[in-house]
């Protein structure tokens, strides 16, 4: 490790789902390269990610992507100071490819290696570039997870709430599918909603007044399925109105519960990450509420919001700075519980 940590180079690999990603980071924020090879088109015909197809393609794409990342960064493998890969949560066969491949690189180069929690990558991404993580309420809204956390600093995470069924992104994708939109439909649905009437239909705001910070999004998906059976589009009105009314309900719950959580914990900073953090209404509503409540809201930038390796490298650099590393026998940990057991509260 370099004497000045801000000069150290970390190469990170992300293969938890259907994106193969490699990034090289100098210190905490000097992105030298960040490449993502998406398999979305390969999985689209199946309407979801097929684990075996994902792992086979990660294996096929990784070596060339690592070469391209080194070339784009203008460095050679021997100049890399540390290696990191996503260890979980995610699809087991997909994680196995990235973790094993990266361990091999680190072992061959005799450099340190770290297995990174994918959710920690998302969680810290709104603060990309900073050498310290402020106390904040973190909302992770991705295709696989919806989590609300109280973050007291790097490594001090307390899960406050989570979805009891579908993740927010999953709900967007499933409703998009019901509407006949291409997979994954979250971003397309968001664009259509911009031209719709959010008051056209009243869809349920599940668990808005549940008295805790958990979420549930399967009810609204079912409500929309019944709605479409009774009032098929376009006869009952434009598809844009269904998109806007659905988006309004989901975003209302996410924003109101997160703001209430910040209030309860007397926390003035909020960080929002994961693919759904790119949602236009979500951003507008958070910014509006933040102004009213005098809060600072940080969003992951678009390239850091969906799965990428720069966020994994950023989380790894913080871990390395805290003296952490993984042993060579580190296993993949596909379930989320690793995050919970790792959390340090207090
Ligand atoms: O964070 P991410 O890459 O996935 C996981 O790690 O799980 O996020 C992907 C999810 C997908 O469900 C996608 O439809 C959703 O984020 N998404 C959006 C938008 N852009 C991406 N959902 C709503 N509005 C958007 N603009
Ligand atoms: Zn993710």
Coordinates of C-alpha atoms and ligand atoms in Angstrom, one line a residue:
X1 CA 0.0 0.0 0.0
X2 CA 1.3 3.4 -0.9
X3 CA 2.3 5.7 1.9
X4 CA -0.2 8.3 0.8
X5 CA -3.4 6.4 0.6
X6 CA -4.9 8.9 -1.8
X7 CA -2.5 7.7 -4.4
X8 CA -3.2 4.0 -4.0
X9 CA -4.9 2.2 -7.0
X10 CA -7.8 -0.2 -6.4
X11 CA -9.1 -2.5 -9.2
X12 CA -12.7 -3.7 -8.4
X13 CA -14.9 -6.2 -10.1
X14 CA -18.7 -6.4 -9.8
X15 CA -20.7 -9.5 -11.0
X16 CA -23.6 -9.8 -8.6
X17 CA -26.3 -9.8 -11.2
X18 CA -26.4 -9.2 -15.0
X19 CA -23.8 -6.4 -15.3
X20 CA -20.1 -7.3 -15.7
X21 CA -18.2 -4.3 -14.4
X22 CA -14.6 -3.3 -13.7
X23 CA -13.3 -0.1 -12.3
X24 CA -9.9 1.4 -11.3
X25 CA -9.9 4.1 -8.7
X26 CA -7.1 6.2 -7.3
X27 CA -7.7 7.0 -3.7
X28 CA -11.4 7.7 -2.8
X29 CA -12.6 9.3 -6.0
X30 CA -10.2 9.6 -8.9
X31 CA -12.0 7.3 -11.3
X32 CA -9.4 6.2 -13.8
X33 CA -11.7 3.9 -15.6
X34 CA -15.2 2.4 -15.0
X35 CA -16.5 0.0 -17.5
X36 CA -19.9 -1.8 -17.5
X37 CA -20.8 -4.6 -19.9
X38 CA -24.5 -5.1 -19.7
X39 CA -26.2 -8.4 -20.4
X40 CA -29.7 -6.8 -20.4
X41 CA -30.4 -7.8 -24.0
X42 CA -29.4 -11.4 -23.3
X43 CA -31.9 -11.7 -20.4
X44 CA -34.7 -9.6 -21.9
X45 CA -36.3 -12.6 -23.8
X46 CA -36.7 -14.4 -20.4
X47 CA -38.3 -11.3 -18.7
X48 CA -35.7 -11.5 -15.9
X49 CA -32.2 -12.5 -15.1
X50 CA -31.2 -16.2 -15.7
X51 CA -28.3 -17.0 -13.2
X52 CA -26.6 -19.6 -15.4
X53 CA -26.7 -17.3 -18.5
X54 CA -25.3 -14.4 -16.3
X55 CA -22.4 -16.5 -14.9
X56 CA -21.4 -17.8 -18.3
X57 CA -21.2 -14.3 -19.7
X58 CA -19.4 -12.9 -16.7
X59 CA -16.7 -15.5 -17.3
X60 CA -16.6 -14.7 -21.0
X61 CA -16.4 -11.0 -20.6
X62 CA -14.3 -10.4 -17.5
X63 CA -10.7 -11.0 -18.9
X64 CA -11.2 -8.6 -21.8
X65 CA -13.0 -6.0 -19.6
X66 CA -10.1 -6.0 -17.1
X67 CA -7.7 -5.5 -20.0
X68 CA -9.8 -2.6 -21.3
X69 CA -10.1 -1.0 -17.8
X70 CA -6.3 -1.1 -17.4
X71 CA -5.8 0.3 -20.9
X72 CA -8.4 3.1 -20.3
X73 CA -6.7 4.0 -17.0
X74 CA -3.3 3.9 -18.6
X75 CA -1.8 1.6 -16.0
X76 CA -0.4 -1.9 -15.9
X77 CA -1.6 -4.7 -13.6
X78 CA 1.6 -4.6 -11.5
X79 CA 0.8 -1.0 -10.6
X80 CA -2.5 -1.9 -8.9
X81 CA -2.2 -1.8 -5.1
X82 CA -5.3 -3.7 -4.1
X83 CA -8.1 -5.8 -5.6
X84 CA -11.8 -6.0 -4.6
X85 CA -14.8 -7.9 -5.8
X86 CA -18.5 -8.1 -4.8
X87 CA -19.0 -11.0 -2.5
X88 CA -22.7 -10.7 -2.0
X89 CA -25.6 -10.3 -1.9
X90 CA -26.5 -11.5 -5.4
X91 CA -26.8 -14.5 -7.7
X92 CA -24.5 -17.2 -6.4
X93 CA -23.1 -18.4 -9.8
X94 CA -22.6 -14.8 -10.9
X95 CA -20.8 -13.8 -7.7
X96 CA -18.6 -16.8 -7.8
X97 CA -17.1 -15.9 -11.1
X98 CA -16.2 -12.3 -10.1
X99 CA -14.9 -13.2 -6.7
X100 CA -12.8 -16.1 -7.8
X101 CA -11.4 -14.3 -10.8
X102 CA -10.4 -11.2 -8.7
X103 CA -8.8 -13.4 -6.0
X104 CA -6.8 -15.0 -8.7
X105 CA -5.6 -11.6 -10.0
X106 CA -4.7 -10.4 -6.4
X107 CA -3.0 -13.7 -5.6
X108 CA -0.9 -13.6 -8.8
X109 CA 0.1 -10.0 -8.1
X110 CA 0.7 -10.6 -4.4
X111 CA -1.5 -7.7 -3.4
X112 CA -4.3 -7.4 -0.9
X113 CA -7.8 -8.5 -1.7
X114 CA -11.2 -7.6 -0.3
X115 CA -14.7 -9.1 -0.7
X116 CA -17.1 -6.1 -0.7
X117 CA -20.8 -6.1 0.2
X118 CA -22.8 -4.9 -2.9
X119 CA -25.3 -3.0 -0.6
X120 CA -22.4 -1.2 1.0
X121 CA -21.3 -0.1 -2.5
X122 CA -24.8 1.3 -3.2
X123 CA -25.1 2.8 0.3
X124 CA -21.8 4.8 0.1
X125 CA -22.2 5.8 -3.6
X126 CA -24.0 9.2 -3.0
X127 CA -20.8 10.3 -1.2
X128 CA -18.4 9.1 -3.9
X129 CA -15.1 11.0 -3.8
X130 CA -15.2 11.8 -0.1
X131 CA -12.6 10.5 2.2
X132 CA -15.1 10.3 5.1
X133 CA -18.8 9.3 5.2
X134 CA -21.1 11.7 7.0
X135 CA -23.8 10.6 9.4
X136 CA -27.0 10.2 7.3
X137 CA -30.1 8.3 6.6
X138 CA -29.5 6.0 3.6
X139 CA -32.2 4.8 1.3
X140 CA -31.2 2.1 -1.1
X141 CA -33.7 1.5 -3.8
X142 CA -32.5 -1.1 -6.4
X143 CA -33.9 -3.9 -8.4
X144 CA -33.2 -6.4 -5.7
X145 CA -33.5 -4.4 -2.4
X146 CA -35.2 -1.6 -0.6
X147 CA -33.4 -0.7 2.6
X148 CA -33.5 2.3 5.0
X149 CA -30.4 2.6 7.2
X150 CA -29.0 4.9 9.8
X151 CA -25.4 5.4 8.9
X152 CA -23.2 6.9 11.7
X153 CA -20.1 6.8 9.6
X154 CA -18.1 4.3 7.5
X155 CA -18.9 0.7 8.8
X156 CA -21.5 1.9 11.3
X157 CA -24.7 0.8 9.7
X158 CA -28.1 0.1 11.4
X159 CA -30.9 -1.2 9.2
X160 CA -34.1 0.7 10.2
X161 CA -36.5 -0.7 7.5
X162 CA -36.6 -3.0 4.5
X163 CA -39.2 -4.2 2.1
X164 CA -41.2 -7.2 3.3
X165 CA -41.8 -8.4 -0.3
X166 CA -40.9 -6.8 -3.7
X167 CA -38.1 -4.3 -4.0
X168 CA -39.0 -0.9 -5.3
X169 CA -37.2 -1.5 -8.6
X170 CA -38.8 -4.9 -8.9
X171 CA -42.3 -3.3 -8.5
X172 CA -41.4 -0.8 -11.3
X173 CA -40.2 -3.7 -13.5
X174 CA -43.2 -5.9 -12.8
X175 CA -45.8 -3.1 -13.5
X176 CA -43.9 -2.2 -16.6
X177 CA -44.2 -5.8 -17.7
X178 CA -48.0 -5.8 -17.0
X179 CA -48.2 -2.7 -19.2
X180 CA -46.3 -4.5 -22.0
X181 CA -43.1 -2.3 -21.7
X182 CA -39.7 -3.9 -22.4
X183 CA -37.6 -5.4 -19.6
X184 CA -36.3 -3.8 -17.3
X185 CA -39.0 -1.3 -17.5
X186 CA -38.4 1.1 -14.6
X187 CA -36.7 3.9 -16.6
X188 CA -39.2 3.6 -19.5
X189 CA -42.2 3.7 -17.1
X190 CA -40.6 6.8 -15.5
X191 CA -40.3 8.5 -18.8
X192 CA -43.9 7.7 -19.8
X193 CA -45.1 8.9 -16.3
X194 CA -43.8 12.4 -17.1
X195 CA -46.6 12.9 -19.5
X196 CA -49.4 11.3 -17.4
X197 CA -51.8 12.5 -14.8
X198 CA -50.7 11.3 -11.4
X199 CA -54.3 11.8 -10.0
X200 CA -56.0 9.7 -12.7
X201 CA -56.1 6.6 -10.4
X202 CA -55.7 6.1 -6.7
X203 CA -53.4 3.2 -6.1
X204 CA -52.6 1.9 -2.5
X205 CA -49.8 3.5 -0.5
X206 CA -48.9 0.4 1.4
X207 CA -47.5 0.7 4.9
X208 CA -47.4 4.5 4.7
X209 CA -48.8 4.6 8.2
X210 CA -47.5 1.3 9.5
X211 CA -45.8 2.9 12.5
X212 CA -42.4 1.4 11.4
X213 CA -40.0 1.9 8.5
X214 CA -40.6 -1.2 6.5
X215 CA -42.0 -1.2 3.0
X216 CA -44.3 -3.4 0.9
X217 CA -44.7 -3.1 -2.9
X218 CA -46.5 -6.3 -3.9
X219 CA -49.9 -4.9 -3.0
X220 CA -49.7 -2.1 -5.5
X221 CA -48.5 -4.4 -8.3
X222 CA -51.6 -6.6 -7.6
X223 CA -53.9 -3.6 -7.5
X224 CA -52.6 -2.6 -10.9
X225 CA -53.1 -6.1 -12.3
X226 CA -56.8 -6.0 -11.3
X227 CA -57.1 -2.5 -12.5
X228 CA -55.8 -3.4 -15.9
X229 CA -58.1 -6.5 -16.1
X230 CA -61.1 -4.2 -15.4
X231 CA -59.9 -1.2 -17.4
X232 CA -57.6 -2.2 -20.1
X233 CA -55.5 0.5 -21.7
X234 CA -55.8 2.4 -23.9
X235 CA -59.7 2.1 -23.8
X236 CA -59.8 3.4 -20.2
X237 CA -57.3 6.2 -20.8
X238 CA -53.7 6.6 -21.8
X239 CA -51.0 4.3 -20.5
X240 CA -49.1 7.4 -19.3
X241 CA -51.9 8.0 -16.6
X242 CA -51.4 4.5 -15.2
X243 CA -47.6 5.0 -15.1
X244 CA -47.9 8.4 -13.4
X245 CA -50.5 7.2 -10.8
X246 CA -48.3 4.1 -10.0
X247 CA -45.1 6.2 -9.8
X248 CA -46.8 8.8 -7.5
X249 CA -47.9 6.1 -5.0
X250 CA -44.5 4.3 -4.8
X251 CA -42.6 7.6 -4.6
X252 CA -44.9 9.0 -2.0
X253 CA -44.2 6.1 0.4
X254 CA -40.5 6.1 -0.2
X255 CA -40.1 9.9 0.3
X256 CA -42.5 10.3 3.3
X257 CA -41.0 7.3 5.2
X258 CA -37.4 8.4 4.6
X259 CA -38.1 12.0 5.7
X260 CA -39.9 10.7 8.8
X261 CA -36.9 8.5 9.6
X262 CA -34.6 11.5 9.3
X263 CA -36.8 13.5 11.6
X264 CA -36.9 10.7 14.2
X265 CA -33.2 10.3 14.2
X266 CA -32.6 14.0 14.1
X267 CA -30.4 13.5 11.0
X268 CA -30.0 16.4 8.6
X269 CA -28.4 14.4 5.7
X270 CA -30.0 11.8 3.4
X271 CA -28.2 9.7 0.8
X272 CA -30.2 7.9 -1.9
X273 CA -28.8 5.2 -4.1
X274 CA -29.6 2.2 -6.3
X275 CA -31.2 2.2 -9.8
X276 CA -34.5 3.7 -8.7
X277 CA -32.7 6.8 -7.3
X278 CA -32.5 8.0 -10.9
X279 CA -36.3 8.3 -10.9
X280 CA -37.3 11.8 -11.9
X281 CA -40.3 12.2 -9.5
X282 CA -38.3 10.6 -6.6
X283 CA -35.6 13.2 -7.1
X284 CA -38.1 16.2 -7.4
X285 CA -40.1 15.1 -4.3
X286 CA -36.9 14.5 -2.2
X287 CA -35.5 17.9 -3.2
X288 CA -38.8 19.6 -2.4
X289 CA -39.2 17.9 1.0
X290 CA -35.6 18.6 1.8
X291 CA -36.0 22.3 1.2
X292 CA -39.1 22.4 3.5
X293 CA -37.4 20.4 6.2
X294 CA -33.9 22.0 5.8
X295 CA -32.2 18.7 4.9
X296 CA -29.3 17.9 2.6
X297 CA -30.1 15.3 0.1
X298 CA -27.4 13.5 -1.9
X299 CA -28.2 11.2 -4.9
X300 CA -25.8 8.7 -6.5
X301 CA -25.0 10.1 -10.0
X302 CA -26.6 8.2 -12.9
X303 CA -23.6 6.1 -13.7
X304 CA -23.2 5.2 -10.0
X305 CA -26.9 4.5 -9.4
X306 CA -27.2 1.3 -11.4
X307 CA -24.7 -1.6 -10.8
X308 CA -21.1 -0.6 -11.4
X309 CA -17.7 -1.4 -10.1
X310 CA -16.6 2.2 -9.2
X311 CA -18.9 2.1 -6.1
X312 CA -17.4 -1.3 -5.1
X313 CA -13.9 0.2 -5.4
X314 CA -15.0 3.3 -3.4
X315 CA -16.3 1.1 -0.6
X316 CA -13.2 -1.1 -0.8
X317 CA -10.9 2.0 -0.4
X318 CA -12.7 3.0 2.7
X319 CA -12.4 -0.5 4.1
X320 CA -8.7 -0.7 3.2
X321 CA -8.2 2.8 4.9
X322 CA -9.7 1.2 8.0
X323 CA -7.2 -1.7 7.8
X324 CA -9.6 -4.3 6.5
X325 CA -8.8 -7.1 4.1
X326 CA -10.3 -10.5 3.3
X327 CA -8.6 -13.9 3.6
X328 CA -7.9 -16.0 0.5
X329 CA -10.6 -18.5 1.6
X330 CA -13.3 -15.8 1.7
X331 CA -16.5 -17.3 0.3
X332 CA -19.4 -15.7 -1.6
X333 CA -22.3 -14.6 0.6
X334 CA -25.4 -14.5 -1.6
X335 CA -27.9 -13.5 1.2
X336 CA -28.3 -10.0 2.6
X337 CA -27.8 -11.2 6.2
X338 CA -24.1 -10.8 5.9
X339 CA -24.7 -7.0 5.8
X340 CA -26.8 -7.2 9.0
X341 CA -24.4 -9.3 10.9
X342 CA -21.5 -7.0 9.8
X343 CA -23.3 -3.9 10.9
X344 CA -21.9 -2.1 13.9
X345 CA -24.4 0.0 15.8
X346 CA -23.9 2.4 18.6
Ligands
LIG1 O1 -29.3 -0.9 -8.6 P1 -29.7 -1.6 -9.8 O2 -28.8 -1.7 -10.9 O3 -30.2 -3.1 -9.4 C1 -29.8 -3.9 -8.4 O4 -28.7 -3.9 -7.8 O5 -30.7 -4.7 -8.0 O6 -31.1 -1.1 -10.2 C2 -31.9 -1.6 -11.3 C3 -33.3 -1.2 -11.0 C4 -34.3 -1.9 -12.1 O7 -35.4 -2.4 -11.4 C5 -34.7 -0.7 -12.9 O8 -36.0 -0.8 -13.5 C6 -34.7 0.4 -11.9 O9 -33.6 0.2 -11.1 N1 -34.7 1.8 -12.5 C7 -35.7 2.7 -12.3 C8 -35.3 3.9 -13.1 N2 -34.0 3.6 -13.6 C9 -33.7 2.3 -13.2 N3 -36.8 2.6 -11.7 C10 -37.6 3.7 -11.7 N4 -37.3 4.9 -12.4 C11 -36.1 5.0 -13.0 N5 -35.8 6.1 -13.7
LIG2 ZN1 -27.3 -3.2 -7.2

